[in-house]
Amino acid sequence: MKKRFIILIAGMLGGLVPAGAQVVLHNVYARETASLNGVWQTIADPFDAGYYDYRLKESTNGFFKNDRPKSKGEHVEYDFSDAETLRVPGDWNTQRRELFFYEGSVWYKRDFVVRRKEGRRLFLYFAAANYQTEVYLNGRKLGRHIGGYTPFHYDITEEVKDGDNLLVVRVNAIRKPEGVPTVNSDWWNYGGITRDVLLVETPTTFIDDYGVKLSKGRYDEITAWARLNVPAEGQEVTLRIPELKIKRTLRTDATGRVAVQLKARPQLWSPDCPRLYRVELSCNGETMADEIGFRHIETRGREILLNGEPVFLRGVSVHEEAPYRTGRCTTTADDSTLISWAKELNCNMLRLAHYPHNEQMVRMAERAGLLLWSEIPVYWTIHWDNAETFANASRQLQDNLDRDHNRCAIIIWSVANETPVSASRNEFLSKLARQVRQNDDERLISMAMELEGTRNDTSFVSDPMNKYVDIISFNSYPGWYGDSNEALSRRQWSIPYDKPFFVSEFGAGCKAGLHGGNDEKWTEEYQAEVYRANLSMYDRQQGWAGCSPWILMDFRSARRQLHGIQDFFNRKGLVSDQGEKKQAFFVLQQFYKKKAADSYSKKLEKLGS
């Protein structure tokens, strides 16, 4: 059965806008959209027969044509039948048993209907697809996108027909050494169209991007700006923040931009009071609403300050892994469950590892009062000397910045995880750090570093990237990969930088329900003891600003093969993939409860003095 979709859309208004072009479609869910989610017809294509000809050149007559025999004598060797379908959004690995380990190409097809009208644009928007995606509309290739966790879109105003339209998408999930992430990783390579697919309708000239925040260093002033999709001068842009009694109408300059500073004293956003304000921006008949929080984040010596007050980051790392069923998170219920477990732990922070998570997860965490560490998948053995690899990483970073720069919950942009020190690595990461700073001069920059080593009960943190980051962050697994829990009672740390340090990972694996002595690996008792020893050790160190233990929930990983224990799961979760809370969950919960109480007591003391 054909899947059809109807939308009224624009007349002929301009050319194709490929992924990676200037238009970013910020806050896409506030625009006039229609979903192309649902059941799509598919073809698994392990040899890429629908993409290459027999000389391995890109075919001009591939599966994107959706050819069908017009007579019994015509030769066509593929068919988008209803026999093989996949849900979008969703990964293919957990939807069909035969695709569990599959990392090749899958072709997706669906039909939709358009009724054209003048004065409007239409964009085809993908929130994410993993990893290389080719998009074809009515037999014509719109473009290619590389990267599995960031959005991309095409202006299809001139491409859609008045009536029936054919959309075919090839998604290839083969891991590549020069990719970002690279071929070597420790999470499941979920292939497919894993996030929403939308048709987005806008005016001819529209607000493409905007920013609303506290002015730097001020609590009594808001800075706002907006940019049109084209450099149109004299266009009216209206900004409203009803609860602050703000309404201003501005006219764009020759570049299509407006900017304004406004006197206001909004209630500040924080984990204790996650206050968000409705912000509306209007232009040419389109009004976009957003929820914006106002806060400042900075460092002072070895402290992290939120709104001028010291904050200890009570965090936990989390993958975008669906609880109970496993697979890529695709619903708000998936995200809500993960957030609820973090709140139950007494967390005030999430480290979103190791890639940008979906936009709704970021917004839900913000409403729940969770500070966020946002990361791109520059991970382990990236090809540091490859210019295309850097361009790929830089593009993913920019897409992440473009999508989430108004999210006050994000306080840290991270540019890497566990990367070995070398001259080419340092150059690669320093350029990414400078890119962040050029885009955002207020949030904190970090990366999850590795240790230099441990000698005579002292662990040393030393990394040339220290000058580019605001927080010294590192991953370390004493008690699990080397060392004994008892040895941690004597451990000291040498961190020769006047900056806060943050432990981005520690932990231990265990299978939920497996019990034994606290010296027996893979048991709940051993994992709990690792948590006690690590938390006690770090709590003795000056300048410790928080941690995000690894990890909230067990997650799929092809690296983790121990039969009867791992079974293709990384078992370092505080919660099992089936929602069972392990003993270490309650150890961390109580530690964070005490940390929160200590912080509250210090605030009361300060108010009393």
Coordinates of C-alpha atoms in Angstrom, one line a residue:
M1 CA 0.0 0.0 0.0
K2 CA 1.3 3.5 -0.9
K3 CA 2.1 5.8 2.0
R4 CA 0.9 9.3 0.9
F5 CA 1.2 12.7 2.4
I6 CA -0.5 16.0 1.3
I7 CA 0.8 19.5 1.9
L8 CA 0.1 22.9 0.3
I9 CA 3.3 24.4 -0.8
A10 CA 5.0 27.2 -2.6
G11 CA 5.4 28.4 -6.2
M12 CA 8.7 28.6 -8.0
L13 CA 11.0 30.6 -5.6
G14 CA 14.6 29.7 -6.0
G15 CA 17.2 26.9 -6.3
L16 CA 18.2 24.0 -4.3
V17 CA 19.9 24.6 -1.0
P18 CA 22.2 21.6 -0.2
A19 CA 23.0 20.3 3.2
G20 CA 25.8 22.4 4.8
A21 CA 24.7 25.6 3.1
Q22 CA 24.0 28.8 5.0
V23 CA 20.3 28.2 5.8
V24 CA 20.1 26.4 9.2
L25 CA 16.3 26.3 9.9
H26 CA 16.8 27.0 13.6
N27 CA 14.0 25.8 15.8
V28 CA 12.5 23.7 13.1
Y29 CA 9.8 22.2 15.3
A30 CA 8.3 25.7 15.9
R31 CA 7.7 26.1 12.2
E32 CA 4.8 24.9 10.0
T33 CA 5.8 21.3 9.5
A34 CA 4.3 18.0 8.5
S35 CA 5.8 14.6 9.3
L36 CA 7.0 12.0 6.9
N37 CA 7.5 9.6 9.7
G38 CA 5.8 6.2 9.6
V39 CA 6.3 3.0 7.7
W40 CA 8.6 3.2 4.6
Q41 CA 9.2 0.6 2.0
T42 CA 12.8 -0.6 2.0
I43 CA 15.5 -2.6 0.2
A44 CA 18.6 -3.9 1.9
D45 CA 21.4 -3.6 -0.6
P46 CA 24.6 -5.2 0.8
F47 CA 26.5 -5.0 -2.5
D48 CA 25.2 -1.5 -3.3
A49 CA 23.8 -2.9 -6.6
G50 CA 21.3 0.0 -6.6
Y51 CA 24.0 2.6 -6.2
Y52 CA 26.9 1.5 -8.3
D53 CA 27.1 0.0 -11.8
Y54 CA 29.2 -3.1 -12.5
R55 CA 32.3 -0.9 -12.9
L56 CA 31.7 0.6 -9.4
K57 CA 30.7 4.0 -10.8
E58 CA 27.6 5.8 -9.4
S59 CA 24.8 4.5 -11.5
T60 CA 22.5 6.8 -13.4
N61 CA 19.8 4.2 -13.3
G62 CA 19.8 3.1 -9.7
F63 CA 17.1 2.2 -7.2
F64 CA 16.3 5.9 -6.8
K65 CA 14.4 5.6 -10.1
N66 CA 11.9 3.2 -8.6
D67 CA 11.5 1.6 -12.0
R68 CA 8.9 -1.0 -12.6
P69 CA 8.5 -3.4 -15.6
K70 CA 6.1 -1.8 -18.1
S71 CA 5.8 -5.2 -19.9
K72 CA 6.7 -8.8 -19.2
G73 CA 9.7 -8.5 -21.4
E74 CA 11.3 -5.5 -19.5
H75 CA 14.2 -6.3 -17.1
V76 CA 14.1 -4.8 -13.6
E77 CA 15.9 -6.5 -10.7
Y78 CA 14.5 -4.7 -7.7
D79 CA 11.1 -3.9 -6.2
F80 CA 10.1 -1.6 -3.3
S81 CA 7.3 -3.9 -2.2
D82 CA 5.4 -3.9 1.1
A83 CA 7.2 -7.1 2.1
E84 CA 10.2 -5.3 3.6
T85 CA 9.4 -2.2 5.6
L86 CA 11.0 -0.1 8.3
R87 CA 9.6 2.4 10.8
V88 CA 10.9 6.0 10.5
P89 CA 12.4 7.2 12.8
G90 CA 14.1 4.0 13.9
D91 CA 17.3 1.9 13.5
W92 CA 17.2 -1.1 11.2
N93 CA 19.2 -3.3 13.5
T94 CA 16.5 -3.8 16.1
Q95 CA 13.5 -3.8 13.7
R96 CA 14.5 -6.8 11.6
R97 CA 16.5 -9.8 13.0
E98 CA 18.5 -10.3 9.7
L99 CA 19.7 -6.7 10.0
F100 CA 21.0 -6.9 13.5
F101 CA 24.7 -6.8 12.6
Y102 CA 24.2 -5.2 9.2
E103 CA 26.2 -2.1 8.3
G104 CA 25.7 -1.7 4.6
S105 CA 23.1 0.2 2.6
V106 CA 19.3 0.3 2.9
W107 CA 17.1 2.1 0.5
Y108 CA 14.0 3.8 1.9
K109 CA 11.0 4.9 -0.2
R110 CA 7.8 6.7 0.3
D111 CA 5.3 8.8 -1.7
F112 CA 3.7 12.1 -0.8
V113 CA 1.4 14.6 -2.5
V114 CA 1.9 18.3 -2.8
R115 CA -0.6 21.0 -3.8
R116 CA 1.3 24.1 -4.8
K117 CA 0.5 27.7 -3.9
E118 CA 2.4 30.9 -4.4
G119 CA 4.6 32.7 -1.9
R120 CA 5.9 29.8 0.1
R121 CA 9.1 27.7 0.4
L122 CA 9.3 24.0 1.2
F123 CA 12.2 22.2 2.8
L124 CA 12.8 18.5 3.3
Y125 CA 14.4 18.1 6.7
F126 CA 16.1 15.1 8.3
A127 CA 16.8 15.3 12.0
A128 CA 19.5 12.6 11.5
A129 CA 20.3 9.5 9.5
N130 CA 23.3 7.2 10.1
Y131 CA 25.8 7.6 8.4
Q132 CA 26.1 8.5 4.7
T133 CA 22.8 9.6 3.2
E134 CA 21.8 10.2 -0.4
V135 CA 18.5 11.8 -1.0
Y136 CA 16.5 11.6 -4.3
L137 CA 13.3 13.4 -5.1
N138 CA 11.4 12.4 -8.2
G139 CA 14.4 10.6 -9.6
R140 CA 16.8 13.5 -9.1
K141 CA 19.6 13.5 -6.5
L142 CA 19.2 16.4 -4.0
G143 CA 22.5 15.7 -2.3
R144 CA 24.6 13.8 0.2
H145 CA 25.0 14.2 3.9
I146 CA 27.8 12.7 6.0
G147 CA 27.4 12.2 9.7
G148 CA 24.9 10.2 11.8
Y149 CA 23.8 12.6 14.5
T150 CA 23.2 16.1 13.1
P151 CA 20.3 17.5 11.0
F152 CA 20.4 18.4 7.3
H153 CA 17.8 19.7 4.8
Y154 CA 17.2 20.7 1.2
D155 CA 15.1 23.5 -0.3
I156 CA 12.8 21.5 -2.6
T157 CA 10.5 24.3 -3.6
E158 CA 11.4 23.9 -7.3
E159 CA 11.8 20.1 -7.1
V160 CA 8.3 19.1 -5.9
K161 CA 5.5 18.4 -8.4
D162 CA 2.0 19.6 -8.0
G163 CA 0.6 16.1 -7.1
D164 CA 2.4 12.9 -6.6
N165 CA 6.0 12.9 -5.5
L166 CA 8.5 10.1 -5.0
L167 CA 11.1 10.3 -2.2
V168 CA 13.9 7.7 -2.1
V169 CA 16.8 7.7 0.4
R170 CA 19.9 5.6 0.5
V171 CA 21.4 5.2 4.0
N172 CA 24.8 3.5 4.3
A173 CA 26.1 2.7 7.8
I174 CA 29.5 1.3 7.0
R175 CA 32.2 2.5 9.5
K176 CA 35.2 4.0 7.9
P177 CA 38.7 4.7 9.3
E178 CA 38.5 8.3 8.1
G179 CA 35.0 8.8 9.5
V180 CA 33.7 10.8 12.4
P181 CA 33.3 8.7 14.5
T182 CA 36.1 6.5 13.2
V183 CA 35.8 2.7 12.6
N184 CA 36.8 1.9 16.2
S185 CA 34.2 2.8 18.8
D186 CA 32.4 1.3 21.9
W187 CA 28.7 1.8 21.1
W188 CA 26.3 0.2 18.6
N189 CA 26.4 1.4 15.1
Y190 CA 22.6 1.9 14.7
G191 CA 21.9 2.3 11.0
G192 CA 19.0 4.0 9.4
I193 CA 16.8 7.1 9.4
T194 CA 17.0 7.4 13.1
R195 CA 15.2 10.7 13.7
D196 CA 12.3 12.7 12.3
V197 CA 11.7 13.4 8.6
L198 CA 9.7 16.6 8.1
L199 CA 8.4 18.8 5.3
V200 CA 8.9 22.4 6.5
E201 CA 7.0 25.3 5.0
T202 CA 8.2 28.9 5.3
P203 CA 7.5 32.3 3.7
T204 CA 9.7 33.3 0.8
T205 CA 11.8 35.4 3.2
F206 CA 11.9 34.1 6.7
I207 CA 13.8 34.2 10.0
D208 CA 16.4 31.5 9.6
D209 CA 18.4 31.9 12.8
Y210 CA 18.2 33.9 16.0
G211 CA 19.7 34.2 19.5
V212 CA 18.2 35.5 22.7
K213 CA 20.3 35.5 25.9
L214 CA 21.5 37.6 28.8
S215 CA 24.1 40.2 27.7
K216 CA 27.6 39.1 28.7
G217 CA 28.4 39.9 32.3
R218 CA 24.9 41.5 32.8
Y219 CA 21.8 40.3 34.7
D220 CA 19.7 43.4 33.8
E221 CA 20.0 43.3 30.0
I222 CA 19.0 40.8 27.2
T223 CA 20.7 40.7 23.9
A224 CA 18.7 39.5 20.9
W225 CA 19.5 39.1 17.2
A226 CA 17.8 37.5 14.2
R227 CA 19.0 36.7 10.7
L228 CA 16.9 36.2 7.5
N229 CA 17.5 33.5 5.0
V230 CA 18.5 36.1 2.4
P231 CA 20.2 39.5 2.8
A232 CA 16.9 41.5 2.5
E233 CA 17.0 45.0 3.9
G234 CA 14.0 46.7 5.5
Q235 CA 12.1 43.6 6.6
E236 CA 10.1 43.9 9.8
V237 CA 11.0 41.5 12.6
T238 CA 9.0 41.6 15.8
L239 CA 10.3 40.2 19.1
R240 CA 8.0 39.4 22.0
I241 CA 8.7 38.1 25.5
P242 CA 5.2 38.6 27.0
E243 CA 6.1 37.7 30.6
L244 CA 8.8 40.4 30.6
K245 CA 6.5 42.9 28.8
I246 CA 8.9 43.1 25.9
K247 CA 7.7 43.9 22.3
R248 CA 10.0 45.4 19.8
T249 CA 9.7 45.7 16.0
L250 CA 12.9 46.2 14.1
R251 CA 14.0 46.5 10.5
T252 CA 16.7 44.4 9.0
D253 CA 19.9 45.9 7.7
A254 CA 21.5 45.2 4.3
T255 CA 22.7 41.8 5.5
G256 CA 19.2 40.8 6.6
R257 CA 20.0 41.0 10.3
V258 CA 18.6 42.8 13.3
A259 CA 20.1 43.1 16.8
V260 CA 18.9 44.8 20.0
Q261 CA 19.7 45.1 23.7
L262 CA 16.8 45.3 26.1
K263 CA 16.6 46.2 29.7
A264 CA 15.1 43.3 31.7
R265 CA 15.6 41.3 34.8
P266 CA 14.4 37.8 34.0
Q267 CA 14.3 35.1 36.7
L268 CA 17.4 33.1 36.2
W269 CA 17.4 29.5 34.9
S270 CA 19.1 26.9 37.2
P271 CA 18.6 23.2 38.1
D272 CA 16.8 24.3 41.2
C273 CA 14.5 26.7 39.2
P274 CA 14.5 25.8 35.5
R275 CA 12.6 29.0 34.5
L276 CA 11.9 29.3 30.8
Y277 CA 10.2 32.3 29.0
R278 CA 8.1 32.2 25.9
V279 CA 9.9 34.1 23.2
E280 CA 8.2 34.9 19.9
L281 CA 9.8 36.1 16.7
S282 CA 7.6 37.2 13.7
C283 CA 8.4 38.1 10.1
N284 CA 6.3 38.0 6.9
G285 CA 3.3 36.2 8.5
E286 CA 5.4 33.5 10.3
T287 CA 5.6 33.5 14.1
M288 CA 8.0 31.1 15.8
A289 CA 7.7 30.5 19.5
D290 CA 10.6 29.2 21.7
E291 CA 11.3 28.6 25.3
I292 CA 14.4 30.5 26.4
G293 CA 16.2 30.4 29.8
F294 CA 18.5 33.1 31.0
R295 CA 21.7 32.2 32.9
H296 CA 25.4 32.8 33.0
I297 CA 28.1 30.1 33.2
E298 CA 31.8 30.8 33.8
T299 CA 34.8 29.6 35.8
R300 CA 36.8 31.3 38.6
G301 CA 40.0 29.6 39.4
R302 CA 39.1 26.0 40.2
E303 CA 35.3 26.7 40.6
I304 CA 32.5 26.6 38.1
L305 CA 30.0 29.4 38.6
L306 CA 26.4 29.3 37.6
N307 CA 24.8 32.7 37.8
G308 CA 27.8 33.8 39.9
E309 CA 27.5 31.0 42.4
P310 CA 29.7 27.9 42.7
V311 CA 28.1 24.8 41.4
F312 CA 29.1 21.1 41.7
L313 CA 28.2 19.2 38.6
R314 CA 26.3 16.1 39.8
G315 CA 26.3 14.3 36.5
V316 CA 26.0 11.0 34.7
S317 CA 26.9 10.0 31.2
V318 CA 24.1 8.8 28.9
H319 CA 23.9 7.2 25.4
E320 CA 20.9 7.7 23.2
E321 CA 19.9 4.1 23.9
A322 CA 16.2 3.3 24.4
P323 CA 15.4 1.8 27.8
Y324 CA 13.7 -1.6 28.0
R325 CA 13.6 -2.4 24.3
T326 CA 17.2 -1.2 23.3
G327 CA 17.9 0.5 20.0
R328 CA 18.1 4.2 19.2
C329 CA 15.9 6.5 21.2
T330 CA 13.0 7.6 19.0
T331 CA 10.2 8.7 21.2
T332 CA 9.7 11.3 24.0
A333 CA 8.9 8.4 26.3
D334 CA 12.4 7.0 25.7
D335 CA 14.0 10.3 26.6
S336 CA 11.6 10.9 29.5
T337 CA 12.6 7.6 31.1
L338 CA 16.3 8.4 30.9
I339 CA 15.8 11.9 32.4
S340 CA 13.6 10.5 35.2
W341 CA 16.4 8.0 36.2
A342 CA 18.9 10.9 36.2
K343 CA 16.6 13.0 38.4
E344 CA 16.1 10.0 40.7
L345 CA 19.9 9.9 41.1
N346 CA 19.8 13.5 42.3
C347 CA 21.7 14.6 39.2
N348 CA 21.8 18.2 38.1
M349 CA 23.7 17.4 34.9
L350 CA 23.9 15.0 31.9
R351 CA 26.8 14.3 29.7
L352 CA 25.3 13.5 26.3
A353 CA 27.8 11.0 25.0
H354 CA 29.4 10.7 22.5
Y355 CA 27.5 12.7 19.8
P356 CA 24.7 15.2 19.7
H357 CA 21.5 13.7 21.0
N358 CA 18.1 14.5 19.5
E359 CA 16.7 18.0 19.9
Q360 CA 13.7 16.9 21.9
M361 CA 16.0 15.2 24.5
V362 CA 18.0 18.5 24.9
R363 CA 14.8 20.5 25.3
M364 CA 13.2 18.0 27.8
A365 CA 16.4 18.0 29.9
E366 CA 16.4 21.8 29.9
R367 CA 12.8 21.8 31.2
A368 CA 13.8 19.3 33.8
G369 CA 16.6 21.5 35.1
L370 CA 19.5 19.4 33.9
L371 CA 22.7 21.1 32.8
L372 CA 24.2 19.5 29.7
W373 CA 27.6 18.6 28.3
S374 CA 27.2 18.4 24.5
E375 CA 29.7 16.4 22.4
I376 CA 30.7 15.5 18.9
P377 CA 32.0 12.0 18.0
V378 CA 35.7 12.9 17.6
Y379 CA 36.5 9.7 19.4
W380 CA 39.7 7.5 19.9
T381 CA 41.8 7.1 16.7
I382 CA 40.5 9.8 14.4
H383 CA 42.6 10.4 11.3
W384 CA 44.2 13.6 12.5
D385 CA 46.1 14.3 9.3
N386 CA 43.2 13.9 7.0
A387 CA 41.8 17.2 5.8
E388 CA 38.4 15.6 4.9
T389 CA 38.2 14.1 8.3
F390 CA 38.7 17.5 9.9
A391 CA 36.1 19.1 7.6
N392 CA 33.6 16.4 8.6
A393 CA 34.2 17.0 12.3
S394 CA 34.0 20.8 11.8
R395 CA 30.8 20.5 9.9
Q396 CA 29.2 18.3 12.6
L397 CA 30.4 20.7 15.3
Q398 CA 28.9 23.6 13.4
D399 CA 25.6 21.8 12.9
N400 CA 25.5 21.1 16.6
L401 CA 26.2 24.7 17.5
D402 CA 23.6 25.9 15.0
R403 CA 20.9 23.7 16.3
D404 CA 21.4 24.1 20.0
H405 CA 22.9 27.6 20.6
N406 CA 19.8 28.9 22.3
R407 CA 19.6 26.0 24.8
C408 CA 20.6 27.5 28.1
A409 CA 20.9 24.0 29.6
I410 CA 24.0 23.4 27.5
I411 CA 26.9 24.7 29.5
I412 CA 29.8 22.7 27.9
W413 CA 30.7 22.1 24.3
S414 CA 33.0 19.1 24.1
V415 CA 35.2 18.6 21.0
A416 CA 36.6 15.1 21.7
N417 CA 36.7 11.9 23.8
E418 CA 39.8 9.9 24.8
T419 CA 42.1 11.0 22.0
P420 CA 45.9 10.1 22.2
V421 CA 48.2 13.1 22.4
S422 CA 50.2 13.9 19.2
A423 CA 51.1 17.0 17.3
S424 CA 48.5 16.4 14.6
R425 CA 45.8 15.6 17.2
N426 CA 46.6 18.8 19.0
E427 CA 46.3 20.9 15.9
F428 CA 43.0 19.2 14.9
L429 CA 41.4 19.7 18.3
S430 CA 42.8 23.3 18.8
K431 CA 41.1 24.3 15.5
L432 CA 37.8 22.8 16.8
A433 CA 38.1 24.6 20.1
R434 CA 38.7 27.9 18.3
Q435 CA 35.7 27.3 16.1
V436 CA 33.6 26.9 19.2
R437 CA 34.9 30.1 20.7
Q438 CA 34.3 32.0 17.5
N439 CA 30.7 30.9 17.6
D440 CA 30.1 31.1 21.4
D441 CA 32.2 33.3 23.7
E442 CA 30.3 32.4 26.9
R443 CA 29.8 28.7 27.3
L444 CA 32.6 26.4 28.5
I445 CA 34.8 24.3 26.3
S446 CA 36.1 20.9 27.3
M447 CA 37.1 17.5 26.1
A448 CA 37.4 14.1 27.8
M449 CA 41.2 13.6 28.0
E450 CA 43.3 10.6 29.0
L451 CA 45.7 10.4 31.9
E452 CA 49.4 10.8 31.6
G453 CA 49.9 8.0 34.0
T454 CA 50.2 7.0 37.7
R455 CA 53.4 6.8 39.8
N456 CA 53.8 6.2 43.5
D457 CA 50.1 6.6 44.3
T458 CA 49.9 9.8 42.3
S459 CA 48.0 10.1 39.0
F460 CA 49.1 12.8 36.6
V461 CA 46.9 14.8 34.3
S462 CA 48.8 16.6 31.6
D463 CA 47.6 17.5 28.1
P464 CA 48.7 20.3 25.7
M465 CA 45.0 21.0 25.1
N466 CA 44.8 22.5 28.6
K467 CA 45.2 26.0 27.2
Y468 CA 42.1 25.6 25.0
V469 CA 39.7 24.3 27.6
D470 CA 37.9 25.9 30.5
I471 CA 37.5 22.7 32.4
I472 CA 40.1 20.0 32.8
S473 CA 38.1 16.8 32.1
F474 CA 39.4 13.2 31.9
N475 CA 38.3 9.6 31.9
S476 CA 39.8 7.2 34.4
Y477 CA 38.8 3.7 35.5
P478 CA 40.8 2.8 38.7
G479 CA 39.3 -0.3 40.3
W480 CA 38.2 -1.6 36.9
Y481 CA 41.0 -1.2 34.4
G482 CA 44.0 -1.7 36.8
D483 CA 44.5 -0.7 40.4
S484 CA 42.6 -2.1 43.4
N485 CA 39.8 -0.3 45.2
E486 CA 41.9 -0.4 48.4
A487 CA 44.7 1.4 46.6
L488 CA 42.4 4.4 45.9
S489 CA 42.4 5.3 49.5
R490 CA 46.0 6.5 49.1
R491 CA 45.6 8.0 45.6
Q492 CA 46.5 11.7 45.0
W493 CA 46.1 13.7 41.8
S494 CA 48.5 16.1 40.2
I495 CA 46.6 18.5 38.0
P496 CA 48.9 21.6 37.5
Y497 CA 46.3 24.0 36.1
D498 CA 44.3 26.7 37.8
K499 CA 41.1 25.4 36.4
P500 CA 38.3 23.2 37.7
F501 CA 38.7 19.5 37.0
F502 CA 35.8 17.3 36.1
V503 CA 35.9 13.5 35.9
S504 CA 34.0 12.8 32.7
E505 CA 34.1 9.0 33.2
F506 CA 34.7 6.3 35.8
G507 CA 32.9 3.1 36.7
A508 CA 32.8 -0.6 36.4
G509 CA 30.8 -3.3 34.6
C510 CA 28.3 -5.6 36.3
K511 CA 25.4 -7.7 35.3
A512 CA 22.2 -6.8 37.1
G513 CA 21.2 -9.5 39.5
L514 CA 24.7 -11.1 39.7
H515 CA 25.8 -11.1 43.3
G516 CA 29.0 -12.0 45.2
G517 CA 31.8 -10.5 47.2
N518 CA 32.9 -6.9 46.7
D519 CA 36.1 -8.2 45.3
E520 CA 34.4 -10.3 42.6
K521 CA 34.2 -8.6 39.2
W522 CA 30.9 -8.4 37.3
T523 CA 28.9 -8.5 40.5
E524 CA 26.7 -5.6 41.7
E525 CA 28.8 -5.6 45.0
Y526 CA 32.0 -5.0 43.1
Q527 CA 30.6 -2.2 41.0
A528 CA 29.2 -0.5 44.1
E529 CA 32.6 -0.7 45.8
V530 CA 34.3 0.9 42.8
Y531 CA 31.8 3.8 43.0
R532 CA 32.4 4.2 46.8
A533 CA 36.2 4.1 46.3
N534 CA 36.2 6.6 43.4
L535 CA 33.8 9.0 44.9
S536 CA 35.7 9.1 48.2
M537 CA 39.0 9.5 46.4
Y538 CA 37.9 12.5 44.2
D539 CA 36.1 14.1 47.1
R540 CA 39.4 14.6 48.8
Q541 CA 40.9 16.5 45.9
Q542 CA 40.9 20.3 45.7
G543 CA 39.3 21.8 42.6
W544 CA 37.0 18.8 41.9
A545 CA 34.0 20.4 40.2
G546 CA 32.0 17.3 39.4
C547 CA 31.7 14.1 37.5
S548 CA 29.6 12.1 35.0
P549 CA 30.2 8.4 35.8
W550 CA 30.0 5.9 33.0
I551 CA 27.1 5.3 32.5
L552 CA 23.4 5.7 33.3
M553 CA 22.1 2.6 31.5
D554 CA 23.6 -0.6 29.9
F555 CA 23.9 -0.1 26.1
R556 CA 24.6 -2.2 23.0
S557 CA 28.2 -2.5 22.0
A558 CA 29.7 -5.1 19.5
R559 CA 33.0 -4.9 21.4
R560 CA 31.5 -6.4 24.5
Q561 CA 31.2 -10.1 23.9
L562 CA 31.6 -12.0 27.2
H563 CA 29.0 -14.7 27.0
G564 CA 26.5 -14.8 29.8
I565 CA 27.7 -11.4 31.2
Q566 CA 27.9 -8.8 28.4
D567 CA 26.3 -10.5 25.4
F568 CA 27.0 -7.5 23.2
F569 CA 26.2 -5.0 26.0
N570 CA 28.5 -2.6 27.7
R571 CA 27.4 -3.4 31.3
K572 CA 28.8 -0.3 33.1
G573 CA 25.3 1.0 33.4
L574 CA 23.8 2.0 36.8
V575 CA 20.6 0.7 35.4
S576 CA 20.2 -2.4 33.2
D577 CA 18.8 -2.3 29.7
Q578 CA 15.6 -3.7 31.3
G579 CA 15.4 -0.9 33.9
E580 CA 16.8 -2.8 36.9
K581 CA 18.6 -0.5 39.2
K582 CA 22.0 -1.9 40.4
Q583 CA 23.5 -1.3 43.9
A584 CA 25.9 1.4 42.5
F585 CA 22.8 3.4 41.5
F586 CA 22.0 3.9 45.2
V587 CA 25.6 4.6 46.1
L588 CA 25.7 7.5 43.7
Q589 CA 22.2 8.6 44.6
Q590 CA 23.2 9.0 48.3
F591 CA 26.5 10.7 47.4
Y592 CA 24.7 13.2 45.2
K593 CA 22.0 13.8 47.9
K594 CA 24.7 14.7 50.4
K595 CA 26.5 17.0 47.8
A596 CA 23.2 18.8 47.1
A597 CA 22.6 19.2 50.8
D598 CA 26.1 20.5 51.4
S599 CA 25.6 23.0 48.5
Y600 CA 22.3 24.2 50.0
S601 CA 23.9 24.6 53.4
K602 CA 26.6 26.8 52.0
K603 CA 24.1 29.0 50.3
L604 CA 22.2 29.5 53.6
E605 CA 25.4 30.3 55.3
K606 CA 26.3 32.9 52.7
L607 CA 22.8 34.5 53.0
G608 CA 23.1 34.5 56.8
S609 CA 26.5 36.3 56.6

